[in-house]
Coordinates of C-alpha atoms in Angstrom, one line a residue:
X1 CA 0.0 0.0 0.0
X2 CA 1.4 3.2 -0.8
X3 CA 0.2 6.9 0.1
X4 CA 0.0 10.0 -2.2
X5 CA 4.6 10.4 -2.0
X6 CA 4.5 6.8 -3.2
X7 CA 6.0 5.6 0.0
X8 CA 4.9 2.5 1.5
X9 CA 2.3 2.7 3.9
X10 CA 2.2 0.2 7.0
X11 CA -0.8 -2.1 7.1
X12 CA -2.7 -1.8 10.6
X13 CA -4.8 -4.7 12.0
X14 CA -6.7 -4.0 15.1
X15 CA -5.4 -5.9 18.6
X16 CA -7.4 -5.2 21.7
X17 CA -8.1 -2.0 20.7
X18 CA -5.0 -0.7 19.2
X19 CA -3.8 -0.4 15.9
X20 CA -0.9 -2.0 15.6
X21 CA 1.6 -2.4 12.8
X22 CA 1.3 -5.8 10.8
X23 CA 2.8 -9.0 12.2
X24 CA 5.5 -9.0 9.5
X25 CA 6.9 -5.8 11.0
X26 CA 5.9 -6.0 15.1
X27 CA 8.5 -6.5 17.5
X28 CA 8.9 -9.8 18.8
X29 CA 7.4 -11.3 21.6
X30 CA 4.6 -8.6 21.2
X31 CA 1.0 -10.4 21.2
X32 CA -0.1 -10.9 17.8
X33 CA -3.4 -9.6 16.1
X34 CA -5.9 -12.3 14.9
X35 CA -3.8 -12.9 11.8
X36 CA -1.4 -14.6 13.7
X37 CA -3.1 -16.7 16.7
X38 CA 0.1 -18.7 17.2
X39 CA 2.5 -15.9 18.6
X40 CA -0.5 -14.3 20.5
X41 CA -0.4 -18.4 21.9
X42 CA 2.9 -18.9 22.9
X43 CA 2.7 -14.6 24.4
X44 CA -0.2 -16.3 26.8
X45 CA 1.6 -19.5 27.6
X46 CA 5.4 -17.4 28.4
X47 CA 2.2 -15.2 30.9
X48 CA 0.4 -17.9 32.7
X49 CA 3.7 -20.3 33.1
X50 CA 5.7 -17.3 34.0
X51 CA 3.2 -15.8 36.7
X52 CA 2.1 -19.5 38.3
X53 CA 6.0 -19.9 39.1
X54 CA 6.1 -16.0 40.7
X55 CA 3.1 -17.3 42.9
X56 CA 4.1 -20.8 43.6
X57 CA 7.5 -19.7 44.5
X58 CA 6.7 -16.9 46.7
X59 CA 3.9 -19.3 48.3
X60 CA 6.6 -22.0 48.8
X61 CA 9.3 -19.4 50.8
X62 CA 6.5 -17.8 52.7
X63 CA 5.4 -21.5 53.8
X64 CA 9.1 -22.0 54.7
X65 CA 9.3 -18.7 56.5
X66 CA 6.9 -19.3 58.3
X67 CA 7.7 -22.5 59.5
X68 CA 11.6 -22.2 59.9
X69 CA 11.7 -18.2 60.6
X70 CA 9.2 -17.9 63.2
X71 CA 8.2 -18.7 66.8
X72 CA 5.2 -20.9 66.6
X73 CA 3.7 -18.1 69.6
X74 CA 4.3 -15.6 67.2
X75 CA 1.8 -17.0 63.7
X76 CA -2.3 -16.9 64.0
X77 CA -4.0 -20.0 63.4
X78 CA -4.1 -20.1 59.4
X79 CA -0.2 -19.3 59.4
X80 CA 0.4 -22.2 62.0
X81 CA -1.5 -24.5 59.6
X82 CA 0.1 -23.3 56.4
X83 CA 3.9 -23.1 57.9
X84 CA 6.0 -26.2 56.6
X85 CA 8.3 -27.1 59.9
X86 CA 11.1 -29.3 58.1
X87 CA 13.2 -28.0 55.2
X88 CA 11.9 -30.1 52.0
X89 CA 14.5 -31.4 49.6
X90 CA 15.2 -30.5 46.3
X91 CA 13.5 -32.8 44.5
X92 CA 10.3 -32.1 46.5
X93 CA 10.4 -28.2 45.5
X94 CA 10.6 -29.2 42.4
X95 CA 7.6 -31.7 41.5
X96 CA 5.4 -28.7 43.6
X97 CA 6.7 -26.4 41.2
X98 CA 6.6 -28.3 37.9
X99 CA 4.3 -31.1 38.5
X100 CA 2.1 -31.6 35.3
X101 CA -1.1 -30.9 36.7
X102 CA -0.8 -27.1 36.8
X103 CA 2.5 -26.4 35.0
X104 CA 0.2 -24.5 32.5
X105 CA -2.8 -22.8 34.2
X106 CA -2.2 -23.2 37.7
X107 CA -3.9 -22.7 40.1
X108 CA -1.8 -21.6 42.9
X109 CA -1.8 -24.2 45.7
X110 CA -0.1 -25.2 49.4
X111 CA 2.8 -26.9 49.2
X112 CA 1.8 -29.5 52.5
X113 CA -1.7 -30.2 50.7
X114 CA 0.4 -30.8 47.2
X115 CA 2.9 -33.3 49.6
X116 CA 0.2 -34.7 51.5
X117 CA -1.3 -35.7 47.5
X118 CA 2.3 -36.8 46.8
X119 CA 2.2 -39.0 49.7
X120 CA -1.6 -40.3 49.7
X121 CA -2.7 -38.4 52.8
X122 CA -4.5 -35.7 50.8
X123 CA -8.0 -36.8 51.1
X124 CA -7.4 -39.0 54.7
X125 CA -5.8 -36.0 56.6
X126 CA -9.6 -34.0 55.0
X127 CA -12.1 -37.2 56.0
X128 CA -10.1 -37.4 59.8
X129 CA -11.6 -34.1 60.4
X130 CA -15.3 -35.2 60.8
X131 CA -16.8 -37.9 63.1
X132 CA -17.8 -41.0 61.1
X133 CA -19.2 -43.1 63.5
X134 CA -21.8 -41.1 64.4
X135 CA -22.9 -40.7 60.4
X136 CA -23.6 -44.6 61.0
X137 CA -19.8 -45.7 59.0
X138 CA -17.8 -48.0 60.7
X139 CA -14.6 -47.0 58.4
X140 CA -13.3 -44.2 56.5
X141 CA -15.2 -43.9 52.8
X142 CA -13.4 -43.0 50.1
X143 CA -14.6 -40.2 48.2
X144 CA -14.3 -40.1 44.3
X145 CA -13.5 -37.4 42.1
X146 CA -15.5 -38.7 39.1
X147 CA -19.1 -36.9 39.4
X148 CA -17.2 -33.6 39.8
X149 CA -14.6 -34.2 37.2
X150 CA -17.6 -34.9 34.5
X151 CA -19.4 -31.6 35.9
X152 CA -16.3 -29.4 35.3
X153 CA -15.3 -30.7 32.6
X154 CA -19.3 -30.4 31.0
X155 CA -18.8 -26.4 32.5
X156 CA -15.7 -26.3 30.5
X157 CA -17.5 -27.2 27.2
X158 CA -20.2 -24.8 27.7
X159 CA -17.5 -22.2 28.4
X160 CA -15.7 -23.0 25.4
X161 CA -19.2 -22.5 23.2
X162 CA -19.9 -19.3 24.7
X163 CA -16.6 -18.4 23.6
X164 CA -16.7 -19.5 20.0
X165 CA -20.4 -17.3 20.3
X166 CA -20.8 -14.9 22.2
X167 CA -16.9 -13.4 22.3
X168 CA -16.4 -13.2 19.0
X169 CA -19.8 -11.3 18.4
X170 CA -18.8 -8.7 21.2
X171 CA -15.2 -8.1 20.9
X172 CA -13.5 -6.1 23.2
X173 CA -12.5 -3.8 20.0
X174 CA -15.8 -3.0 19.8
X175 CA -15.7 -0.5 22.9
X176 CA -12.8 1.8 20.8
X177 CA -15.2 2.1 17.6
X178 CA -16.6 5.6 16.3
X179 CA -20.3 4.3 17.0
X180 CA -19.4 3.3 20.7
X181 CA -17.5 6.5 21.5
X182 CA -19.1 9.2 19.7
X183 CA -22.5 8.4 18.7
X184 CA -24.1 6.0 21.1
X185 CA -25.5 7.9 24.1
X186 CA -24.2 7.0 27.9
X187 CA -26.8 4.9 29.2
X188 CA -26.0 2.6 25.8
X189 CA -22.4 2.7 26.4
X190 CA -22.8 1.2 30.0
X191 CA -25.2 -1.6 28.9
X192 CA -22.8 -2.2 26.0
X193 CA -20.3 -1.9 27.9
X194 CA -21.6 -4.5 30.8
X195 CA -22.2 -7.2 27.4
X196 CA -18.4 -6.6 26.3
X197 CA -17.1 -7.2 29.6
X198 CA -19.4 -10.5 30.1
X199 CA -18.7 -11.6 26.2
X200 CA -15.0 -11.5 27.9
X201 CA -15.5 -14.2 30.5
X202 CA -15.5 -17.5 28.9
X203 CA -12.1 -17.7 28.0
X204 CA -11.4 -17.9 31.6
X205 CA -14.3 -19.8 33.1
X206 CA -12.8 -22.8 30.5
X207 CA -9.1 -22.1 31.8
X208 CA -9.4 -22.4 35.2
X209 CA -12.2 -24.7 35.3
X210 CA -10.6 -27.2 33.0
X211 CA -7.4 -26.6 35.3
X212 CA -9.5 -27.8 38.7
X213 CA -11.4 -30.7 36.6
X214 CA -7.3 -32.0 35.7
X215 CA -6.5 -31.7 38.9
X216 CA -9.3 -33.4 40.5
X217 CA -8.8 -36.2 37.8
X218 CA -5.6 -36.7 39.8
X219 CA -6.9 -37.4 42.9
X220 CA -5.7 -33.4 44.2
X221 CA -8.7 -31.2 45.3
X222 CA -10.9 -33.0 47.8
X223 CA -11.4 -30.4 50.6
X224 CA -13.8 -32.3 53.0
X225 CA -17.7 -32.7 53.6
X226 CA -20.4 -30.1 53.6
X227 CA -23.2 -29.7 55.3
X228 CA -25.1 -32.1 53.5
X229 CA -22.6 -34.6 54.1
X230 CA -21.9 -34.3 50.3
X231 CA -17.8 -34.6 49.2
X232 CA -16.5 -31.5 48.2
X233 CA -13.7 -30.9 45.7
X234 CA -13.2 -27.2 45.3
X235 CA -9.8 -27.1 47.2
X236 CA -8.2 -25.6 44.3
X237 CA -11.4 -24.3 42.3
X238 CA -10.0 -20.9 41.1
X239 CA -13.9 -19.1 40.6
X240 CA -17.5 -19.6 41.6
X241 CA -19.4 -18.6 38.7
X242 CA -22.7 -18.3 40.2
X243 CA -21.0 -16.1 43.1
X244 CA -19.3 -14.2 40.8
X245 CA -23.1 -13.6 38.6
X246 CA -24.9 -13.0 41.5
X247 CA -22.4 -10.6 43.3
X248 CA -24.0 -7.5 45.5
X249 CA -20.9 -6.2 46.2
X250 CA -17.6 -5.3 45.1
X251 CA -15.9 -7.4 47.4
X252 CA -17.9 -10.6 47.0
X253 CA -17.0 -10.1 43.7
X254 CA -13.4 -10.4 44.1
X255 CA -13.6 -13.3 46.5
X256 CA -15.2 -15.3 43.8
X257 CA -12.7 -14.5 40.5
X258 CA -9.0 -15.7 41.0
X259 CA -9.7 -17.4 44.3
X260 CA -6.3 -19.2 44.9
X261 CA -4.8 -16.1 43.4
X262 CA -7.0 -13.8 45.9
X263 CA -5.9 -15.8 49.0
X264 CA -2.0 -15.9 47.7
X265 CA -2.4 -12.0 47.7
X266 CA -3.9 -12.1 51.0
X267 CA -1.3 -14.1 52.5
X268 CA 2.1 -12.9 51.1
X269 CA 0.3 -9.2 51.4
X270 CA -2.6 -8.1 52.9
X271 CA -2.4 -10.1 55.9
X272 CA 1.3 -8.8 56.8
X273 CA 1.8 -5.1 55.9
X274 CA 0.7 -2.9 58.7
X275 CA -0.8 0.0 56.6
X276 CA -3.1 0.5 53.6
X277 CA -3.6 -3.2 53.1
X278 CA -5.9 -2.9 50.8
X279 CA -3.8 -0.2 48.2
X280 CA -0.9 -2.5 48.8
X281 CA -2.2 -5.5 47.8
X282 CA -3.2 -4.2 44.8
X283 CA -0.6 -2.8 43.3
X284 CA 1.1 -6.0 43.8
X285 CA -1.4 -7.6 41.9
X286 CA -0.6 -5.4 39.1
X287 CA 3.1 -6.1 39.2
X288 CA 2.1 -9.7 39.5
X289 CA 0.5 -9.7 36.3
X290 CA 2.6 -7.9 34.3
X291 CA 4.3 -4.1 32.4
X292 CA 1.1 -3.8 30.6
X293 CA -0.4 0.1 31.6
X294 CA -4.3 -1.5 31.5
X295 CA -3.5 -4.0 34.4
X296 CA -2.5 -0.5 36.3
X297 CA -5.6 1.3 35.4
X298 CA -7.4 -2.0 36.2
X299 CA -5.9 -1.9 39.8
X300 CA -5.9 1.2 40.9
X301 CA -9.2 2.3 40.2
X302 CA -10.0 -1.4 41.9
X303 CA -8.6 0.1 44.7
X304 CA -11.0 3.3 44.6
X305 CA -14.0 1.6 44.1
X306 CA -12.7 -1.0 46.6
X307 CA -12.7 1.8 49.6
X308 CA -15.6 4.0 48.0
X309 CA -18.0 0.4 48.0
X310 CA -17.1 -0.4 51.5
X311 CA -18.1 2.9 52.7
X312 CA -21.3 3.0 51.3
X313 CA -21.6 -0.6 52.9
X314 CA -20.9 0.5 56.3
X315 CA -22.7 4.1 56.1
X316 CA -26.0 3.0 54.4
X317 CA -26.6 -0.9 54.5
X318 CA -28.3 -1.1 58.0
X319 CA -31.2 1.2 56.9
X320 CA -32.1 -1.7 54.5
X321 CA -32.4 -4.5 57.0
X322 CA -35.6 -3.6 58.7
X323 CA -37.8 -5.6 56.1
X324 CA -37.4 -8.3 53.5
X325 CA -38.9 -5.9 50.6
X326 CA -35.9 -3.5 51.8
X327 CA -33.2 -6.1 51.6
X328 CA -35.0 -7.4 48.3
X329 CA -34.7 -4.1 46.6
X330 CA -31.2 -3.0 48.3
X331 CA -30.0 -6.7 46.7
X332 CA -31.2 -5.8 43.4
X333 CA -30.0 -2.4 43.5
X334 CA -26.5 -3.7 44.7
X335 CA -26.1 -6.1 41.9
X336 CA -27.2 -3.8 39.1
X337 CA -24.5 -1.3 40.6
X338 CA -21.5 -3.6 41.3
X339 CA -21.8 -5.7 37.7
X340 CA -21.9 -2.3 35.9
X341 CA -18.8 -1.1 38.1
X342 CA -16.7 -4.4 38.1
X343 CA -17.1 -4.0 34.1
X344 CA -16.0 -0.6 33.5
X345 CA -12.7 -1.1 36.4
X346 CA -11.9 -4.2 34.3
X347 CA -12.1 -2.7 30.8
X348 CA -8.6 -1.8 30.6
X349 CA -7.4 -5.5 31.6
X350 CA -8.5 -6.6 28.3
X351 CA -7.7 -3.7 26.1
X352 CA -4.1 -3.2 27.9
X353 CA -3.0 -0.4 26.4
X354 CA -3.1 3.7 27.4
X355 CA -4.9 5.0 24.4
X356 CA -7.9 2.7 24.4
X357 CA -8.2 3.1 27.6
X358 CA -8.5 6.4 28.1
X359 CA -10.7 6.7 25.0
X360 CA -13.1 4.2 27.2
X361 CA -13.1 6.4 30.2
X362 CA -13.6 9.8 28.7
X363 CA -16.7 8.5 26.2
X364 CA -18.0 7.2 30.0
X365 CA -17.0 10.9 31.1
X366 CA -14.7 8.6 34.5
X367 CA -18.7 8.8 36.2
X368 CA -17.0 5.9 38.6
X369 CA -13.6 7.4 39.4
X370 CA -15.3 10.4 40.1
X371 CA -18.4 9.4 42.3
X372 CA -15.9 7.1 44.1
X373 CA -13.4 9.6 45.1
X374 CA -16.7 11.9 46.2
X375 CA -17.6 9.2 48.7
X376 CA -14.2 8.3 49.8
X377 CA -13.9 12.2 50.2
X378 CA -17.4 13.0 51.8
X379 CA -18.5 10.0 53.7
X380 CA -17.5 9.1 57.2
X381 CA -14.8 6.1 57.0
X382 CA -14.2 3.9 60.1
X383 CA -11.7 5.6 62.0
X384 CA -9.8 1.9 62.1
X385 CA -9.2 1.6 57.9
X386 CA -5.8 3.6 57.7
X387 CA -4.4 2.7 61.4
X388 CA -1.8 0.0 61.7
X389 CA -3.2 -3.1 61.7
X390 CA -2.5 -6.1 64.7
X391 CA -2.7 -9.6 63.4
X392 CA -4.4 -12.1 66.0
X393 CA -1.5 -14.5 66.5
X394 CA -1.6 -17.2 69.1
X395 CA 0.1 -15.7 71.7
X396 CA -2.5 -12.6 71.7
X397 CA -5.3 -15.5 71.8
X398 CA -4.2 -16.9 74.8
X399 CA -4.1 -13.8 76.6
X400 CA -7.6 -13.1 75.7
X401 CA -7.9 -16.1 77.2
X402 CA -6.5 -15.3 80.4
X403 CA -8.0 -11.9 80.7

C-alpha cells in the first residue's frame, strides 16, 4: 500500500483495541493480532507459566518462612497451619513447582496439601476431620472425584461454546469504535459496555475450570464434607461462577474470581503489611501480572471503588435491613450497581493499552472514578481503615484467654 509520496504505507490490524503495525513488521514477543493466533499463543503460555511460578514460588518461601523463621507463639491459626516445619528437599520443591497438573494454568496451591497428595494423605488428613461413627460408618469412605470431574469438565464445554459465540460477536474492539464512543449515548455505552465485559469471560471460566477438573482427575482437590454430608472438591477451584453472577458487592466479587490467586495475595500481602492493606495489595497484583499500563488502570481504580464500596456498605446498608422488601430491593439495587462497576474497572485488563483506555473512560466521562473519590472524600470512613493493623496471633489469643 502506498500513500500519495509513493511511499509505502504500513498495514494496521486492530489488537485489543490498538492499531498495531502488521505481524510481518511488530516487535517480537509482542501479542499478535488475529492474523497470527500462534504468537498471541505462545505470548499467553510465556504469561500464565511465568506468573504461576512468581506465585508458587513466593507461596513455597512464605510456607518456609513461616515454618523455619518464626516462633510458633508468634503466627495466627491459618499461618500455623500453612507453615512447613522441616526444610523439604530439592526434588520435593521441584515436583510442587513443575508437577504436570498445573504447570500451565495453575492454580496456585499449598505446598503441604500438594505433599500430602504426593504421599496419599491428601484426602485422609480431609475425612479425619469429621466424626464418622456417628454418620452410621464404621470406616473411612473413600470419596471419588468422578461426578465432579464430569461436571467441570461439562462447565468447561459450555464455556468454550460461549466463547466460540458470544466473544467473538462482542469483541472487546468493539468498545474503541466511532459508534461506541461518539454516537451512542451513555446509558448505551454502559449496557454495551456490561455485554463486552461478560462476552469476555468465557475464556477464563474454561481455563481455570478445566485446570480444577485435571486436577481433581488426579486425585488433588478433595477439601472435606459439607453440610449435606456431600464430598467437596473445590480445594483448588479458582472461581465460583454463580457467586461471581450474582455478586452484590464489590468485594464478594473479588472473593469469587481468581480465588487461589485472591488468597496468595492475602497471605504474602494483605495479611502482613501494617498500613493500607488494601492499596498495597493491589498494586502487587498489578506487578504480578505484568508491564502492561491496563492492568494499572485495572488496579488502581479497583482500589477506589474497593474503599468507595465499602463505605457506602458501612454508612448505608443497616437502613435496608428492617424488612425483607428492603433487603429485596437493596439486593437488586446492589447487583445492578457492582456488575456495571466491576465492568467498567476491568475494561482496561482486556484492552491493555493507554490510548484505548483512556478513550473508554472519557466516552463514559470517568462517572465511577469520580463518584468514588466523592464518597471516599465525603463519607464518614471507620476511624480503624488507615491505622496500623495487629494480626491475631496465638500468643495474643491466649491472653484473651487469660483476661
Amino acid at each position: 500500500m502506498q500513500d500519495g509520496s509513493g511511499a509505502a504505507v504500513q498495514p494496521l490490524v486492530p489488537h485489543h483495541g490498538l492499531h498495531l503495525p502488521a505481524p510481518a513488521q511488530r516487535a517480537p514477543g509482542h501479542p499478535a493480532g488475529p492474523d497470527t493466533p500462534s504468537l498471541w499463543q505462545w505470548d499467553t503460555l510465556q504469561y500464565a507459566t511465568s506468573a504461576g511460578y512468581t506465585s508458587s514460588t513466593m507461596e513455597f518461601s512464605l510456607q518456609i518462612f513461616l515454618g523455619l523463621g518464626r516462633r510458633a507463639e508468634d503466627l495466627s491459626a491459618e499461618q500455623h497451619r500453612l507453615a512447613v516445619k522441616v526444610k523439604p528437599s530439592f526434588l520435593q520443591y521441584l515436583s510442587y513447582l513443575l508437577n504436570f497438573m498445573s504447570v500451565i494454568a495453575g492454580p496456585c496451591n499449598n505446598f503441604k496439601d500438594y505433599i500430602a497428595f504426593i504421599e496419599g494423605r491428601h484426602t485422609h488428613m480431609k475425612l479425619l476431620e469429621v466424626n464418622w461413627k456417628q454418620r452410621g460408618f464404621q470406616s473411612l469412605p473413600e470419596p471419588s472425584p468422578t461426578g465432579a470431574v464430569i461436571r467441570k469438565l461439562y462447565m468447561t464445554l459450555v464455556s468454550l461454546l460461549l466463547f466460540l459465540t458470544l466473544t467473538k460477536t462482542f469483541p472487546v474492539t468493539c468498545l474503541v469504535d466511532d459508534w461506541f464512543v461518539h454516537k451512542a449515548n451513555f446509558l448505551t455505552r454502559l449496557c454495551y459496555l456490561y455485554i463486552v465485559m461478560q462476552a469476555s469471560k468465557p475464556k477464563y471460566y474454561f481455563a481455570w475450570t478445566l485446570a480444577d477438573a485435571v486436577n481433581n482427575a488426579a486425585g488433588f482437590g478433595f477439601s472435606g464434607v459439607d453440610k449435606n454430608g456431600n464430598f467437596c472438591w473445590d480445594l483448588l477451584s479458582n472461581l465460583n461462577i454463580w457467586k461471581i453472577e450474582t455478586a452484590t458487592s464489590f468485594k464478594m466479587y473479588l472473593e469469587n474470581w481468581n480465588i487461589q490467586t485472591a488468597t496468595w495475595l492475602k497471605r504474602v500481602c494483605y495479611e502482613r503489611v501494617p498500613w493500607y492493606p488494601t492499596v498495597l495489595t493491589f498494586v502487587l497484583s498489578a506487578l504480578w501480572h505484568g508491564v502492561y499500563p491496563g492492568y494499572y488502570f485495572t488496579f488502581l481504580t479497583g482500589t477506589l471503588v474497593t474503599v468507595a464500596a465499602r463505605t457506602m456498605r458501612n454508612n448505608y446498608r443497616h437502613y435496608f435491613l428492617s424488612s425483607k422488601a428492603l433487603k429485596v430491593a437493596y439486593d437488586v439495587v446492589t447487583w445492578a450497581v457492582t456488575q456495571l462497576a466491576v465492568s467498567y474497572t476491568v475494561a482496561p485488563f482486556v484492552m491493555l493499552a493507554v490510548e484505548p483506555t483512556i478513550s473508554l473512560y472519557k466516552s463514559m466521562y470517568f462517572y465511577l472514578h469520580i463518584i468514588s473519590l466523592l464518597i471516599i472524600l465525603f463519607l464518614p470512613v471507620k476511624p480503624h481503615a488507615h491505622i496500623q493493623r495487629q494480626p491475631q496471633t496465638l500468643n495474643s489469643i491466649n491472653k484473651k484467654k487469660k483476661d
